[in-house]
Structures are given as structure tokens and as C-alpha cells.
Coordinates of C-alpha atoms and ligand atoms in Angstrom, one line a residue:
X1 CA -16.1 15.5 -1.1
X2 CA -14.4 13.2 -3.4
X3 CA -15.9 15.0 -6.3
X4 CA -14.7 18.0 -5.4
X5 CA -11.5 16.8 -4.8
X6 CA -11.2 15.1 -8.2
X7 CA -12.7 18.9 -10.2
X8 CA -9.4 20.2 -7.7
X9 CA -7.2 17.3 -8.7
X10 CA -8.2 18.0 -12.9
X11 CA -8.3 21.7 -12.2
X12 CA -4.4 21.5 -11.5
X13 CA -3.2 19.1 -13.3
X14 CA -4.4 21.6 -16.3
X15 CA -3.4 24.5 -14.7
X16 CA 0.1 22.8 -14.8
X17 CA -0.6 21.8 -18.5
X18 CA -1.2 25.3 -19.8
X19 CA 1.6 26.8 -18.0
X20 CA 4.0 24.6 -20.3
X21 CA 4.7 25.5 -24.3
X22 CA 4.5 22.8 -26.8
X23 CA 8.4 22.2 -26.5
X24 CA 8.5 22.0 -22.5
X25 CA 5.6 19.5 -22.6
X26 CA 7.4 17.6 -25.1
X27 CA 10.7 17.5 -22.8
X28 CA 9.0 17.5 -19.8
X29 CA 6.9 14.7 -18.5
X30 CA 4.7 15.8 -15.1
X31 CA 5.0 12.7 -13.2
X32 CA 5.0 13.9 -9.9
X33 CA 2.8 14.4 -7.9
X34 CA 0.3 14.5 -10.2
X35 CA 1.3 10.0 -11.0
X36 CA 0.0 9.1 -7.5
X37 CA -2.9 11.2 -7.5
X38 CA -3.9 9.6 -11.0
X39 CA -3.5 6.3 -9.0
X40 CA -5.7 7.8 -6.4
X41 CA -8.4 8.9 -8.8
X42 CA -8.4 5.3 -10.3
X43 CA -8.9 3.5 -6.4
X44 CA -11.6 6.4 -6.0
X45 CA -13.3 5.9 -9.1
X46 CA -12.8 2.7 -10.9
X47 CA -15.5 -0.2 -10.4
X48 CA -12.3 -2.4 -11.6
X49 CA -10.3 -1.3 -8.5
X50 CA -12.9 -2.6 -5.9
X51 CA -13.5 -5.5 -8.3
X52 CA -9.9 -6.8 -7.8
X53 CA -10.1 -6.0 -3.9
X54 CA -13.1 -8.0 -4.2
X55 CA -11.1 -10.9 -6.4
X56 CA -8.4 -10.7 -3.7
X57 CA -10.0 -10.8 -0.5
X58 CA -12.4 -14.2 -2.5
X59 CA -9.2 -15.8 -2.9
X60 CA -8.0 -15.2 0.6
X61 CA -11.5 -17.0 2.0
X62 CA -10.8 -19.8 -0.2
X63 CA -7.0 -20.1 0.7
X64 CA -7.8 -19.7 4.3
X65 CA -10.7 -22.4 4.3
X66 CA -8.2 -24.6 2.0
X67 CA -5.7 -24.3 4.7
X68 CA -3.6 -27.5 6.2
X69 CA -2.5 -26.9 9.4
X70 CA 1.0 -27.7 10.2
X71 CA 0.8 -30.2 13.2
X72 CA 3.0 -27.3 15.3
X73 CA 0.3 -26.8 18.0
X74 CA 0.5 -23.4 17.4
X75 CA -2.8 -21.3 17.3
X76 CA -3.4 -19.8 13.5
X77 CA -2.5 -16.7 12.6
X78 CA -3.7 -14.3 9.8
X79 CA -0.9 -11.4 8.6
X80 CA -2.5 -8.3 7.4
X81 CA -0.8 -4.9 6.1
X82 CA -2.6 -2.0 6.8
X83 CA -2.6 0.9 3.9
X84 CA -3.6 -0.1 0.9
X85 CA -4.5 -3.2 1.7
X86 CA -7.3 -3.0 5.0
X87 CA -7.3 1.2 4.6
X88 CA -7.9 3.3 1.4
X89 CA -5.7 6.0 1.9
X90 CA -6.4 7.8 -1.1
X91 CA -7.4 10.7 -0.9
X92 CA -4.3 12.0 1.3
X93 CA -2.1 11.4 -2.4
X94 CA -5.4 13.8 -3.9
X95 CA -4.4 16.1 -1.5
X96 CA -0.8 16.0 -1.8
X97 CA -0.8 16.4 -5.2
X98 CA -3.3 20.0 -5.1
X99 CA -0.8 21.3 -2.4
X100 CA 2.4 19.7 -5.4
X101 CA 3.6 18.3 -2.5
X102 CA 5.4 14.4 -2.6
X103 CA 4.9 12.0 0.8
X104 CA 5.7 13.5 4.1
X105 CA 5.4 11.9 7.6
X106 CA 4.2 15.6 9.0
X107 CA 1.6 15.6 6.4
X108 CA 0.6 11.7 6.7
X109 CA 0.4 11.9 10.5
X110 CA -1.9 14.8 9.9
X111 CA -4.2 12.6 7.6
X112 CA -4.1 9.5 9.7
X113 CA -5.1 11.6 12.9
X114 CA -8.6 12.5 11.2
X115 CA -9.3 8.8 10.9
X116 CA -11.0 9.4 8.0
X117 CA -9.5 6.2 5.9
X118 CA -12.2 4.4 4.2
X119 CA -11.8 0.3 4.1
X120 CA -10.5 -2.0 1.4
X121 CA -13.5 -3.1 -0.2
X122 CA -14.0 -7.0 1.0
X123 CA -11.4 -6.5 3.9
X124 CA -13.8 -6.2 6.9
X125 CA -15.5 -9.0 6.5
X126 CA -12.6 -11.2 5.5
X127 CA -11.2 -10.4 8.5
X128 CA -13.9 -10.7 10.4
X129 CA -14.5 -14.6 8.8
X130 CA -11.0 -15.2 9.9
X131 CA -11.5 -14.1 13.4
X132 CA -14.4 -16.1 13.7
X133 CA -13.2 -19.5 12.8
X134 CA -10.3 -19.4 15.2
X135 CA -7.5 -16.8 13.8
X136 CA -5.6 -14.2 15.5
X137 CA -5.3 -11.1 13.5
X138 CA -2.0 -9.2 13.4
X139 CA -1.4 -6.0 11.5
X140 CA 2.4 -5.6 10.7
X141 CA 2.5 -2.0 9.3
X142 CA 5.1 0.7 8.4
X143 CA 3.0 3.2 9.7
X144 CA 5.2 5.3 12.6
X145 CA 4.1 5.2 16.3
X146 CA 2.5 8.4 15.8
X147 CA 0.1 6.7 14.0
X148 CA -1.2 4.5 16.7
X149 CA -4.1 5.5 18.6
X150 CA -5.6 6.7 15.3
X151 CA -4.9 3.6 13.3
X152 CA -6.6 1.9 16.4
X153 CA -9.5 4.1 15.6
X154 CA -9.7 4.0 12.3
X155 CA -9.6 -0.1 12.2
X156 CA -12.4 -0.3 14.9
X157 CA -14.7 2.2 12.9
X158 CA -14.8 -0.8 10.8
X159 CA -15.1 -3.6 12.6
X160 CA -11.7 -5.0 12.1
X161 CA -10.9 -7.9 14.9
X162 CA -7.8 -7.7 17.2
X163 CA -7.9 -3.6 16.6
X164 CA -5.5 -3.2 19.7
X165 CA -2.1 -2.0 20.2
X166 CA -1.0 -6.0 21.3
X167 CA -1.7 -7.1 17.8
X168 CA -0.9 -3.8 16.2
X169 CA 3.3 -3.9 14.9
X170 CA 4.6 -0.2 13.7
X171 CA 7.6 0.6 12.3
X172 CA 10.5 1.4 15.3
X173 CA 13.6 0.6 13.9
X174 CA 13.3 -0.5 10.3
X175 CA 11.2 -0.7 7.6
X176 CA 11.6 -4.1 6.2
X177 CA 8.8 -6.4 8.2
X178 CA 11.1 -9.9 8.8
X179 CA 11.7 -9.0 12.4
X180 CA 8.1 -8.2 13.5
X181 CA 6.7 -11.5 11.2
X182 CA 8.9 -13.8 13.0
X183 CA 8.4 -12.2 16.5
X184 CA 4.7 -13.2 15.3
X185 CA 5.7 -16.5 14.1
X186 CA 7.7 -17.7 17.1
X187 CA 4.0 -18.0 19.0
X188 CA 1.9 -18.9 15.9
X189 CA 1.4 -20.4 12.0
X190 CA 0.8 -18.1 10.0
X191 CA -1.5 -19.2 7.9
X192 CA -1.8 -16.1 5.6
X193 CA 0.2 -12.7 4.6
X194 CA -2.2 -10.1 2.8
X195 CA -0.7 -6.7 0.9
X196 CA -0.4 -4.2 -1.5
X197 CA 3.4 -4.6 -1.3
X198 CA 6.0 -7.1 -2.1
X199 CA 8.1 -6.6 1.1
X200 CA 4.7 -7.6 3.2
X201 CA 5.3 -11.1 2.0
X202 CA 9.5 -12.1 2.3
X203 CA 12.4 -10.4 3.5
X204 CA 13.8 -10.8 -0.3
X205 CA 12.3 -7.8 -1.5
X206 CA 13.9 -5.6 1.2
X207 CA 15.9 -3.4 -0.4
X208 CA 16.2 -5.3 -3.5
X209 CA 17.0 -4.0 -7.2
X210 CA 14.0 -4.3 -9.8
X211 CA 15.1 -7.2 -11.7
X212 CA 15.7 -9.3 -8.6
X213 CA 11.9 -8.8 -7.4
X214 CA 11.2 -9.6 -10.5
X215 CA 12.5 -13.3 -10.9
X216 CA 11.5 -13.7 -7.2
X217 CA 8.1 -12.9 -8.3
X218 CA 8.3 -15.6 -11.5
X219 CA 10.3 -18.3 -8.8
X220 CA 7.2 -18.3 -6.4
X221 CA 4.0 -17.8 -8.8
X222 CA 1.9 -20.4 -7.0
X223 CA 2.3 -18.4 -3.6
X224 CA 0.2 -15.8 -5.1
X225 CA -3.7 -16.1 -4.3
X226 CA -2.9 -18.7 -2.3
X227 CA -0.4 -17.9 0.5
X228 CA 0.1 -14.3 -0.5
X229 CA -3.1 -12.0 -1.3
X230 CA -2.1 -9.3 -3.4
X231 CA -4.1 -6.1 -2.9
X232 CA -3.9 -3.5 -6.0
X233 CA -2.2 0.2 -5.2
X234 CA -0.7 2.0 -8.1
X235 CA 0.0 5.0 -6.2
X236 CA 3.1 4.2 -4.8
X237 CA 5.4 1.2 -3.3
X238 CA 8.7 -0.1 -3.2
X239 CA 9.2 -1.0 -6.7
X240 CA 9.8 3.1 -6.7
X241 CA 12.6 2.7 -4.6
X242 CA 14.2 0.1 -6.8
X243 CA 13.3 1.8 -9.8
X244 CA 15.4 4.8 -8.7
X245 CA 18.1 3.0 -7.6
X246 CA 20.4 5.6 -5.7
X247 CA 18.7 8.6 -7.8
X248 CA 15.4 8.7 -5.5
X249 CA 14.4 11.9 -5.0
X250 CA 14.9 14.0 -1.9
X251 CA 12.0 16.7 -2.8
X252 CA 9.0 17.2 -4.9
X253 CA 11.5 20.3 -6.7
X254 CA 13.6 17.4 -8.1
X255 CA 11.3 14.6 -8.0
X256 CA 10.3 15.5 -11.9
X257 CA 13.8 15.6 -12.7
X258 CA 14.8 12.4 -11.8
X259 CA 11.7 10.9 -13.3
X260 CA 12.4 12.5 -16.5
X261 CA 16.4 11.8 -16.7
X262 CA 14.9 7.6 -15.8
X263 CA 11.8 7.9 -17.9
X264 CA 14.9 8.6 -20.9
X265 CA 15.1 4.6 -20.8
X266 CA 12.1 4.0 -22.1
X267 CA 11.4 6.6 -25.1
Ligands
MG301 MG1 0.6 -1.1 2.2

């Protein structure tokens, strides 16, 4: 299945190529969609991708056997993300990009319902360590409640503990994850926070311009490995959304355009 999608994936992407004179090509960079589905090929296909899932979910054993409990009283908690960082969605941005369609929720609800996500390599049986020296697993995910009998699923297919909707947070209201970490945190420590994102680790990437996450990144270096695992996804993220700034796009139609008018910055 992957192979065929990745002959598909090639198959347009030339397609697109040829369709283009010298001239347009050189004006024209095709960045989307075919830029997350390059990202997709590489988690598909690259040894180094599961090596640095491997690398992360190592240093999240070590950190959590390292741990020094706070003397709260409160049971231990472990904070997981969900895509990208326990579920391989990749081959939904492989599809996407053969239909030249961006991101939709119609279309992701579709993908999620076929529970066909493949696991993080090294996730399962982090979590499963976790679980069985004493920690509570909560999943605090932007996923919509549409998503949540077949996330359920999809986590028990592989084991994952406290695959329930009790331990299970969606997105309701907003996307930034504070809220749902400190409803978490109010009954727990939490020892842990593991993602593929910056905003599944502090509130001070919300909605923040590039720069910013940036320096917040450099001001907290030791977090990372230690407090904060760091799971690999270059097929998309936030630091879009700061990248375009006010500019993001509202379609796949002018999704190229916008790329190319910010892509001007760096030629
Ligand atoms: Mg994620």
C-alpha cells in the first residue's frame, strides 16, 4: 500500500512538474501540497525518522526513571500528544496531496474513522513502561470530538494504557492545551509532556510569532530530553502558523501563493 502510494505521490508531483515551462518553474515554487507529502514520504521511508522516535522515546525512559518526585502527594502523571507523536498519521498528507488538496477536518475525520494510524515507533512500549511503574497516562490532543471513539480504537490496537475517553482530552473550545494540562495537573505531577509540537509543552507558544518560540526554545534548552520529549514531524505544525503571520492561507488555490510571495524572503 505504501508503495503504491509513494509511485502515486512521485507520479504527481511530475505530472505537476511537466505541466510548468522553464520560466514558471523558476517563479513558481510547488510547496503545497506536495511539502507535507515530502514530509510524509520521509516518516514512511526514512530509517532516520524511526531512529529519532527511537532516540526520543530512550530519553523519555531515562527522564522518567531519573524522575524526583515532588513531595505533593499527588499520583504521577505522564502527558502524551497524540498525532505525530503516539500515531503516524502519514499517509492521510500522501493522500491529500494526490487529491491537491491542503488539511480538512471532513477529510481527517474520514481518515481517523478507518483507524488505520500506524504507532510512533518506541511509543507503545514507553507507554506501556510508564503505566506499569505507577503512572497515569493522559492524551491531551487537538483532535475534534468526532474523533473519539476511533482514536479510542486506534490507541487500543496498540496497546496504549488508559485508552479511554476519562483520560482522553479533545479539543472543545480552543486549541491551545493550558486549560486541559492544568485541569490534569490540579489531581496530579506531571512528571512528563511528550510531542511533536511546541504548544504540547507551555502555553508560550500559543499563538506566538516565530522569533518569540524561538528564544523560548534557546531560554529552556535543558527542558528538552529531559522534561519535554520532542518527537520529529516535518509535515506540518504551528511554526506554519507563525511563519504566515496574518497571510495563512484559506485554500489549497492560494496556499502556493502565499508560500511563494513568503518564500521571497529567503532567495
Ligand atoms: Mg501532534
Amino acid at each position: 500500500m505504501r508503495k503504491t502510494l509513494l509511485l502515486l505521490a512521485m507520479t504527481t508531483i511530475s505530472v505537476l512538474s511537466c505541466k510548468m515551462n522553464t520560466q514558471q518553474q523558476k517563479d513558481q515554487l510547488q510547496l503545497m501540497p506536495e511539502a507535507p507529502a515530502w514530509g510524509a514520504l520521509w516518516q514512511q521511508r526514512a530509517a532516520e525518522y524511526r531512529a529519532l522516535s527511537f532516540q526520543a522515546y530512550n530519553f523519555a525512559r531515562l527522564s522518567f526513571d531519573a524522575l524526583e518526585r515532588k513531595p505533593s502527594g499527588k499520583p504521577l502523571a505522564v502527558v502524551t500528544d497524540i498525532d505525530e507523536t503516539v500515531l503516524d498519521n502519514s499517509p492521510y498528507y500522501i493522500h491529500q496531496a494526490i487529491a491537491k488538496a491542503n488539511y480538512s477536518d471532513s477529510t481527517w475525520v474520514q481518515w481517523t474513522k478507518q483507524v488505520r494510524a500506524d504507532s510512533v515507533p518506541g511509543a507503545p512500549s514507553f507507554f506501556k513502561y510508564a503505566a506499569s511503574k505507577g503512572a497515569t497516562v493522559y492524551y491531551v490532543t487537538n483532535r475534534i470530538l468526532q474523533d473519539k471513539a476511533a482514536t479510542i480504537e486506534n490507541l487500543k490496537k496498540f496497546g496504549f494504557p488508559n485508552a479511554d475517553e476519562e483520560h482522553l482530552l479533545l479539543l472543545e473550545t480552543t486549541s491551545s492545551k493550558v486549560a486541559r494540562r492544568e485541569k490534569i495537573a490540579a489531581s496530579y505531577e506531571i512528571g512528563l509532556l511528550l510531542g511533536d509540537n511546541l504548544g504540547d509543552f507551555s502555553g508560550l507558544f500559543d499563538n506566538h510569532a516565530e522569533q518569540d518560540r524561538k528564544e523560548w526554545v534557546e531560554e529552556n534548552r535543558s527542558q528538552f530530553g529531559k522534561k519535554f520529549i520532542v518527537l520529529p514531524n516535518v509535515m506540518y505544525g504551528n511554526w506554519e502558523d507563525s511563519w504566515y503571520g496574518k497571510q495563512t492561507p484559506k485554500s489549497f488555490t492560494d496556499s502556493n501563493t502565499v508560500l511563494n510571495g513568503l518564500m521571497k524572503n529567503y532567495k
